[in-house]
Coordinates of C-alpha atoms in Angstrom, one line a residue:
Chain A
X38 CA 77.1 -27.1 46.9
X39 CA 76.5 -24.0 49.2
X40 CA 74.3 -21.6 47.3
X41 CA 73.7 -19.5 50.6
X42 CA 70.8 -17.2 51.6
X43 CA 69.5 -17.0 48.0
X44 CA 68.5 -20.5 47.7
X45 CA 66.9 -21.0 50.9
X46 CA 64.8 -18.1 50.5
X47 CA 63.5 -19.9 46.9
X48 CA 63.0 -23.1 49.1
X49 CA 60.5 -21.5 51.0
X50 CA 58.7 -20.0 48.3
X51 CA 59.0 -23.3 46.6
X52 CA 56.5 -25.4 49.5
X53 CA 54.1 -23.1 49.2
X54 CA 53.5 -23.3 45.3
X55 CA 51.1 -26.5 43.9
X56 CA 52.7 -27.0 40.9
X57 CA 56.6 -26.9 41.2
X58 CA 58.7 -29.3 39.0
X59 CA 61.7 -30.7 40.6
X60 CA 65.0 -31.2 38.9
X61 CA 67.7 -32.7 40.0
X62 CA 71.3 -30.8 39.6
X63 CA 74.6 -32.7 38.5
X64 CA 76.8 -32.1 41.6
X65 CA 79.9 -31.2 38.7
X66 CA 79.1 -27.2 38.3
X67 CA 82.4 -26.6 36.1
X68 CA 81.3 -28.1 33.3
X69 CA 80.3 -26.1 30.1
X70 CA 77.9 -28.3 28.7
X71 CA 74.9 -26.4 28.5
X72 CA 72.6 -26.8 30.7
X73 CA 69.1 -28.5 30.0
X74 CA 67.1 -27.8 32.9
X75 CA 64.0 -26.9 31.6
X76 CA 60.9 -27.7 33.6
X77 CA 59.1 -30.8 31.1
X78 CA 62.5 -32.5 30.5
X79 CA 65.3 -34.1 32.9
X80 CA 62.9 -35.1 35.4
X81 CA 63.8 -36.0 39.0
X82 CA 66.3 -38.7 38.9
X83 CA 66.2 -39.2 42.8
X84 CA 63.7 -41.8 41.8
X85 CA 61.1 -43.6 43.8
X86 CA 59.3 -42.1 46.7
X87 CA 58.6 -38.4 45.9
X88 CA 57.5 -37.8 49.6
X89 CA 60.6 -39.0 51.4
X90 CA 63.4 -36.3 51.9
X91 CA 65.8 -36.6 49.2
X92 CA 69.6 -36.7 49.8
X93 CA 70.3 -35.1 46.3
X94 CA 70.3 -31.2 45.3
X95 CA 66.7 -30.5 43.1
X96 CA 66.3 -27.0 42.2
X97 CA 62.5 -25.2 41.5
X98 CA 62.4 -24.2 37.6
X99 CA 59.1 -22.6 38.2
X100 CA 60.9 -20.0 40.3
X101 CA 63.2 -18.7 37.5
X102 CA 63.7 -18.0 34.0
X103 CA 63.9 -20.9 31.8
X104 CA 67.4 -21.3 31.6
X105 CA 67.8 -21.5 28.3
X106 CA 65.9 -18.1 27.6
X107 CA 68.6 -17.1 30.2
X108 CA 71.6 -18.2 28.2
X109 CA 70.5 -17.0 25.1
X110 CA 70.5 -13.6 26.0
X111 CA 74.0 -13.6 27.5
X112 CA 75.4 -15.1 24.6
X113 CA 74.2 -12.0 22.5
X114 CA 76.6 -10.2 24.9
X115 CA 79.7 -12.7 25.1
X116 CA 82.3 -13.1 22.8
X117 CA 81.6 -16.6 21.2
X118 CA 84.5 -17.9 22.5
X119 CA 83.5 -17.3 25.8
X120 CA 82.3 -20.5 28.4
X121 CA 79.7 -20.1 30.3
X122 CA 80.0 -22.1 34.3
X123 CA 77.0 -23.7 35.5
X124 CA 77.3 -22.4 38.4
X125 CA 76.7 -18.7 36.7
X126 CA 74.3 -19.7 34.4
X127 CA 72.2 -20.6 37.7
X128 CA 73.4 -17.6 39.4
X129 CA 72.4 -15.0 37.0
X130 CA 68.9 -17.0 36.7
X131 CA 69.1 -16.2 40.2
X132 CA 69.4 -12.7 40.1
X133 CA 66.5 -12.4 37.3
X134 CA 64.0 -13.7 39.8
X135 CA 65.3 -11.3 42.7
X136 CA 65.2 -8.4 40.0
X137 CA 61.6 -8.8 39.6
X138 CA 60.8 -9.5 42.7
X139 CA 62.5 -6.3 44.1
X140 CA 61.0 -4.6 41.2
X141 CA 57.6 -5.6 41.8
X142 CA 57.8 -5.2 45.7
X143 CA 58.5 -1.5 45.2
X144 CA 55.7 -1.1 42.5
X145 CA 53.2 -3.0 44.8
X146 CA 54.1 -0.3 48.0
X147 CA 53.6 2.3 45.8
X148 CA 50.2 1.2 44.6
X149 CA 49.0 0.4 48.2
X150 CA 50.1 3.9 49.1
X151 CA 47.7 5.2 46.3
X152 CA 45.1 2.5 47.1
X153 CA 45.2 1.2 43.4
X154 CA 44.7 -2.5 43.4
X155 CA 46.6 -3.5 40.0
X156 CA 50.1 -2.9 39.2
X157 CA 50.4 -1.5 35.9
X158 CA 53.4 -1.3 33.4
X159 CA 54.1 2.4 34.8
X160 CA 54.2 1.7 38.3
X161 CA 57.4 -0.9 37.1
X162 CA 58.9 1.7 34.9
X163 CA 58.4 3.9 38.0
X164 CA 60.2 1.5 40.5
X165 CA 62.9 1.1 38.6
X166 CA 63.6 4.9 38.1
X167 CA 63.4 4.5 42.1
X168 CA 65.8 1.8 42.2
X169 CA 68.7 3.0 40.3
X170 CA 67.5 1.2 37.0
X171 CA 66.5 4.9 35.3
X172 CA 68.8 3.9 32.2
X173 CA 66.5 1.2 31.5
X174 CA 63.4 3.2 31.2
X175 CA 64.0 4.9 27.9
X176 CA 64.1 1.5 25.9
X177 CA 61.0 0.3 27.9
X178 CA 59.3 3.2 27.4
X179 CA 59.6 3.4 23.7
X180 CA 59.5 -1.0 23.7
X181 CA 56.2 -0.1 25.7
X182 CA 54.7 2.2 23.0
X183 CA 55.7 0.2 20.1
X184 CA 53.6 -2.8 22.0
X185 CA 51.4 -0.8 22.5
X186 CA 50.6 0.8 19.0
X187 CA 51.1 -3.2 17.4
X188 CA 47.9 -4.2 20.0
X189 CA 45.7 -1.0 18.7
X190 CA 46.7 -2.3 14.6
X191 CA 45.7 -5.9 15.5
X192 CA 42.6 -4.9 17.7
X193 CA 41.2 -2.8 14.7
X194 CA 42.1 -4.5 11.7
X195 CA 40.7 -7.5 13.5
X196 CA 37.8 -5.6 14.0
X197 CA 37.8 -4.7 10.2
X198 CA 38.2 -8.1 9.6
X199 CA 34.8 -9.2 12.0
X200 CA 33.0 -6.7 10.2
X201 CA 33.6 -7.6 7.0
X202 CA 33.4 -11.2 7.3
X203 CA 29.6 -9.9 8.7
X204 CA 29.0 -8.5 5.5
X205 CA 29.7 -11.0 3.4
X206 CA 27.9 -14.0 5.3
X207 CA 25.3 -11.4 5.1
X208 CA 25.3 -10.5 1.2
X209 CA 25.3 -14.6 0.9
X210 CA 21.8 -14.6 2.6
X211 CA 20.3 -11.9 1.0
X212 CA 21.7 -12.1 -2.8
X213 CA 23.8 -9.3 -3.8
X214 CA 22.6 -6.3 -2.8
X215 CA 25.3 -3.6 -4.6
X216 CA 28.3 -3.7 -5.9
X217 CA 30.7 -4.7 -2.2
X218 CA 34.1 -1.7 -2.1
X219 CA 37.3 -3.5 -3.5
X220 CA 38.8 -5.4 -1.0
X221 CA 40.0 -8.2 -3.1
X222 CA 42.5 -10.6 -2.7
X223 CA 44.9 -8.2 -1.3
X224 CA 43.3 -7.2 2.0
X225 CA 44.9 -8.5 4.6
X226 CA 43.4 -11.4 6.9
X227 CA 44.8 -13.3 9.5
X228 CA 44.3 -17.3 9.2
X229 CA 40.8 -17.4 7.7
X230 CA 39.4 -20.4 9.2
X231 CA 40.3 -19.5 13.0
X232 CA 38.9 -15.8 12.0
X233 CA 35.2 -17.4 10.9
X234 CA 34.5 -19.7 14.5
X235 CA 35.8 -16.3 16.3
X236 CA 33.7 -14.5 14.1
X237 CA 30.4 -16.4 14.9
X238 CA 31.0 -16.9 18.4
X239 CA 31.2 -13.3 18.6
X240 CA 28.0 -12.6 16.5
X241 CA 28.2 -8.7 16.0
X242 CA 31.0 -7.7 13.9
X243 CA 33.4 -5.0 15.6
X244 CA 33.1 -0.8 14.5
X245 CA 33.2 0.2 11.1
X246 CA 36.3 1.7 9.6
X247 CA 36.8 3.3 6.2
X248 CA 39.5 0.9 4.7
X249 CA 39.8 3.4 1.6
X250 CA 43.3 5.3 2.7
X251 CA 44.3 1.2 3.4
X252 CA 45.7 2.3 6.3
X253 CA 45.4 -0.9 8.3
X254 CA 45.7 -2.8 4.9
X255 CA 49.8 -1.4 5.4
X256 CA 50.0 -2.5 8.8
X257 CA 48.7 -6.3 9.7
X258 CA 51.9 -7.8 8.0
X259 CA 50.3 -11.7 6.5
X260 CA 47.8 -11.4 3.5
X261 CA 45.8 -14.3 3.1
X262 CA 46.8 -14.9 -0.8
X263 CA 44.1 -16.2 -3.1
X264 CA 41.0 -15.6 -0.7
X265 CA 38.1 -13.9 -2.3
X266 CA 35.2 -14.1 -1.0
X267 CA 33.2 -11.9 -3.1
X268 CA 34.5 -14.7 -6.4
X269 CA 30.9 -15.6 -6.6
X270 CA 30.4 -11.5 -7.9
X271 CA 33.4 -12.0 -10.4
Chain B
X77 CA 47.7 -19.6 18.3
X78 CA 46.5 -17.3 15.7
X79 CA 46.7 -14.0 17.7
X80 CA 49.9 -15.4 18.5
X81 CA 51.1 -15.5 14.9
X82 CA 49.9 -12.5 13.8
X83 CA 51.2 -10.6 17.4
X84 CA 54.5 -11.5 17.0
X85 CA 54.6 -10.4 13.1
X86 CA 53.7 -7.1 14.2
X87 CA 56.6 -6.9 16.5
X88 CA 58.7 -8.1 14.2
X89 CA 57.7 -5.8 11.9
X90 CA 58.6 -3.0 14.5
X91 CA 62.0 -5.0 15.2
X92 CA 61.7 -6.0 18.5
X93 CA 60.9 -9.5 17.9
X94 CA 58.7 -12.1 20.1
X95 CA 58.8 -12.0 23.5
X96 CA 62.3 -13.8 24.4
X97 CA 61.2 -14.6 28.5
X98 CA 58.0 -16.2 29.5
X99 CA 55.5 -14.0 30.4
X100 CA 53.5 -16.7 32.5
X101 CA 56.5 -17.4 34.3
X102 CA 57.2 -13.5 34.5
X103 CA 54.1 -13.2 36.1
X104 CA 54.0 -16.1 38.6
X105 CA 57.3 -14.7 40.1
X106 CA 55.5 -10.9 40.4
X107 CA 52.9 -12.9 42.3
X108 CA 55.1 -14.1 44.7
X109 CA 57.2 -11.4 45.2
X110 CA 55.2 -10.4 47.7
X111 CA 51.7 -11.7 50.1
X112 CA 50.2 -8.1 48.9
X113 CA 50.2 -8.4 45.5
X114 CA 46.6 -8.2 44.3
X115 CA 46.4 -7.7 40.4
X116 CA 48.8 -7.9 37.6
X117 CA 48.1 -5.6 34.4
X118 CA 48.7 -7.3 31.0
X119 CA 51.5 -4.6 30.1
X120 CA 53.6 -4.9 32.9
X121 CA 54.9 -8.5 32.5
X122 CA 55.9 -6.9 28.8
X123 CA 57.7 -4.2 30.5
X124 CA 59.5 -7.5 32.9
X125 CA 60.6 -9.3 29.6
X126 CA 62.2 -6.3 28.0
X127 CA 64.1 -5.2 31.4
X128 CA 65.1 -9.0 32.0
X129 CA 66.6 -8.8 29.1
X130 CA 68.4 -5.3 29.7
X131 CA 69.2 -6.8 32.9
X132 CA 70.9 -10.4 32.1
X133 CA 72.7 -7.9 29.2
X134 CA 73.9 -5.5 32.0
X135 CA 75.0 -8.4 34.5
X136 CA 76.6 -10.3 32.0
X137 CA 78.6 -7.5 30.2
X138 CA 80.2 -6.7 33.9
X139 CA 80.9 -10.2 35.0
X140 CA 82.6 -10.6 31.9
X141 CA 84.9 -8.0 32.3
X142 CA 85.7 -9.3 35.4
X143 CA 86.5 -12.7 33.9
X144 CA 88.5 -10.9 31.1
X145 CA 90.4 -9.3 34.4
X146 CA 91.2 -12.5 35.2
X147 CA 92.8 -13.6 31.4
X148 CA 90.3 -16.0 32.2
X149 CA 87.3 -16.8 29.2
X150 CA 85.3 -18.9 31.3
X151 CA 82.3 -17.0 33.1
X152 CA 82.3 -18.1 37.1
X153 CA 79.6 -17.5 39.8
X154 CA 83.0 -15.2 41.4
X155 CA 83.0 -12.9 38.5
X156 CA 79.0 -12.7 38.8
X157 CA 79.8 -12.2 42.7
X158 CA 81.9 -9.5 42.1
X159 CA 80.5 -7.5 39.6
X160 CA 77.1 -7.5 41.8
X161 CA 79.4 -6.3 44.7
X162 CA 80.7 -3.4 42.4
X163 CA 77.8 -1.9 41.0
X164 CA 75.8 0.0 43.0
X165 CA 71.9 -0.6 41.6
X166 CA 73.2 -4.4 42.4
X167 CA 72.7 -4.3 46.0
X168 CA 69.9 -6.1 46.5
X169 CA 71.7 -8.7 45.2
X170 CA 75.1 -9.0 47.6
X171 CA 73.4 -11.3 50.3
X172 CA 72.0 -14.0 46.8
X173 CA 75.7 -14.3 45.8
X174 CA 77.5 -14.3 49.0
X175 CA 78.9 -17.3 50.2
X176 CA 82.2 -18.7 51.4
X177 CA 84.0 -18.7 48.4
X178 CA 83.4 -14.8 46.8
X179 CA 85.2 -11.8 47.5
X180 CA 84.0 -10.6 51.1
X181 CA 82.6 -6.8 50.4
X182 CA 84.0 -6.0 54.2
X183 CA 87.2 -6.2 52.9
X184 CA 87.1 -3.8 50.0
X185 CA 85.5 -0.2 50.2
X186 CA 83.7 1.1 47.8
X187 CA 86.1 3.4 45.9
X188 CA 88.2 0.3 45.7
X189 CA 86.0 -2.0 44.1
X190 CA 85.0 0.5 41.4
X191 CA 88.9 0.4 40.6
X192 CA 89.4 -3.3 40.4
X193 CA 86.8 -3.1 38.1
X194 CA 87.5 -0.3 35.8
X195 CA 91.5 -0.5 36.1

């Protein structure tokens, strides 16, 4: 099946990288069975010797989208009576990689011009106001912030979290020493036990933060029910 | 795993769900987009998986229209073809989907691709 410049183009990418998975295409591409050519299953089925040249069509997954992903989203689109081809299922994963790769090569000129050596989230938002792509920017912008607010919430009530594991281990070593503020069973914790080997290899708890207005307490969104450590104060 | 967990809760909680594309994958194919491309920042893969998304939407909404042109409600490479060849910002993608079989650009101008597609 001709697949024209596109596919070359991957070919050559494809001997350079180390570890590409190979899968091998049913020659039928008008079927609407979906497609399962993800990169640990369906592996090569030109079997035996993986160095000779092999006479059947294999395809780099490491190049593209996973193509289920890929489906996925244009199903949220299509009218679920609507078939999909193989042949544009592969196409349009196709098109992802060349959107980021023409994204990023404009992103990358523009941060050698400025002598910058790392391509940061606004240098893409910037290339594709550059590229035609400016009605995308609003969503990323505000998908951007809203990422970027959830990191600061996890970064300090994690830190919250460091600190007052600290205390307690501490008030266990030295006897109670005052009465501890109310946490109580309803501040929030991530999963407890990954949160005490983090804790220790990380020896110094992170900054303090007065919990009182619970502001973080509203934010990290799983309470670890029932855990108490100051029970032994009860 | 745990940052995991509680990363994508937050999201969630801001409805816009876990990431939906790979961001490993995202940023292998960044990598290789060009022999110059030194460092990645942790954000911009994010960015990638949001505008894929935006993207496959965009791509998909105009090839189907094609296909609905066509009374037809199976999705072909051709309808992909075509709608790359009629949107503009699509460009750089003529020469991935050209091959025998689609619509030769050469042979429609501009104005009258935009028609077929909006008529």
């Amino acid at each position: 099946m001709e697949r024209g410049v596109g596919f070359h183009r991957y070919r050559r990418h494809a001997k350079s990288s180390s570890a590409s998975t190979m899968v091998v295409l049913p020659n039928d591409s008008n079927s609407n069975t979906p497609s399962t050519n993800n990169d640990n299953i369906n592996a090569n089925t030109c079997n035996g010797d993986q160095q000779a040249p092999q006479p059947c069509m294999v395809r780099e997954q490491d190049q593209y989208m996973p193509i289920a992903n890929v489906i996925r989203i244009m199903r949220r689109i299509l009218p679920s009576h609507a078939k999909i081809s193989d042949d544009a299922k592969e196409t349009i994963q196709e098109c992802v990689s060349e959107y980021i790769s023409f994204i990023t090569g404009e992103a990358n000129e523009r941060c050698q011009r400025e002598q910058r050596k790392t391509v940061t989230a606004e240098d893409v938002l910037w290339a594709m106001g550059k590229l035609g792509f400016d009605d995308y920017i609003e969503p990323l912008t505000a998908y951007l912030n809203r990422y970027r607010e959830a990191e600061n919430e996890r970064n300090t009530s994690r830190g919250d979290q460091l600190l007052f594991l600290k205390r307690g281990m501490e008030i266990n070593h030295h006897g109670p020493i005052g009465m501890p503020p109310p946490y109580g069973s309803g501040y929030p914790m991530g999963h407890f036990s990954g949160m005490l080997d983090s804790a220790a290899a990380m020896g110094g708890g992170g900054y303090y933060r007065d919990m009182a207005g619970g502001g973080a307490s509203s934010t990290a969104q799983n309470a670890l029910a029932g855990f108490d450590p100051f029970v032994q104060f009860k | 795993m745990r940052q995991a967990g509680v990363y994508s809760r937050m999201l969630s909680g801001g409805r816009t769900g876990p990431h939906l594309l790979p961001l490993a994958r995202i940023k292998k194919i960044m990598k290789k987009s060009g022999d110059n491309v030194k460092m990645i920042s942790g954000e911009a893969p994010i960015v990638f998986s949001k505008a894929c998304e935006l993207f496959i939407e965009e791509l998909t909404q105009r090839s189907w229209m094609v296909a609905m042109q066509g009374k037809r409600r199976t999705l072909h490479k051709d309808d992909v073809a075509t709608a790359i060849v009629a949107t503009d910002i699509f460009d750089f993608l003529v020469d991935l989907v050209s091959s025998g079989n689609s619509i030769n650009p050469l042979d429609f101008s501009p104005v009258e691709m935009k028609t077929v597609l909006e008529s």
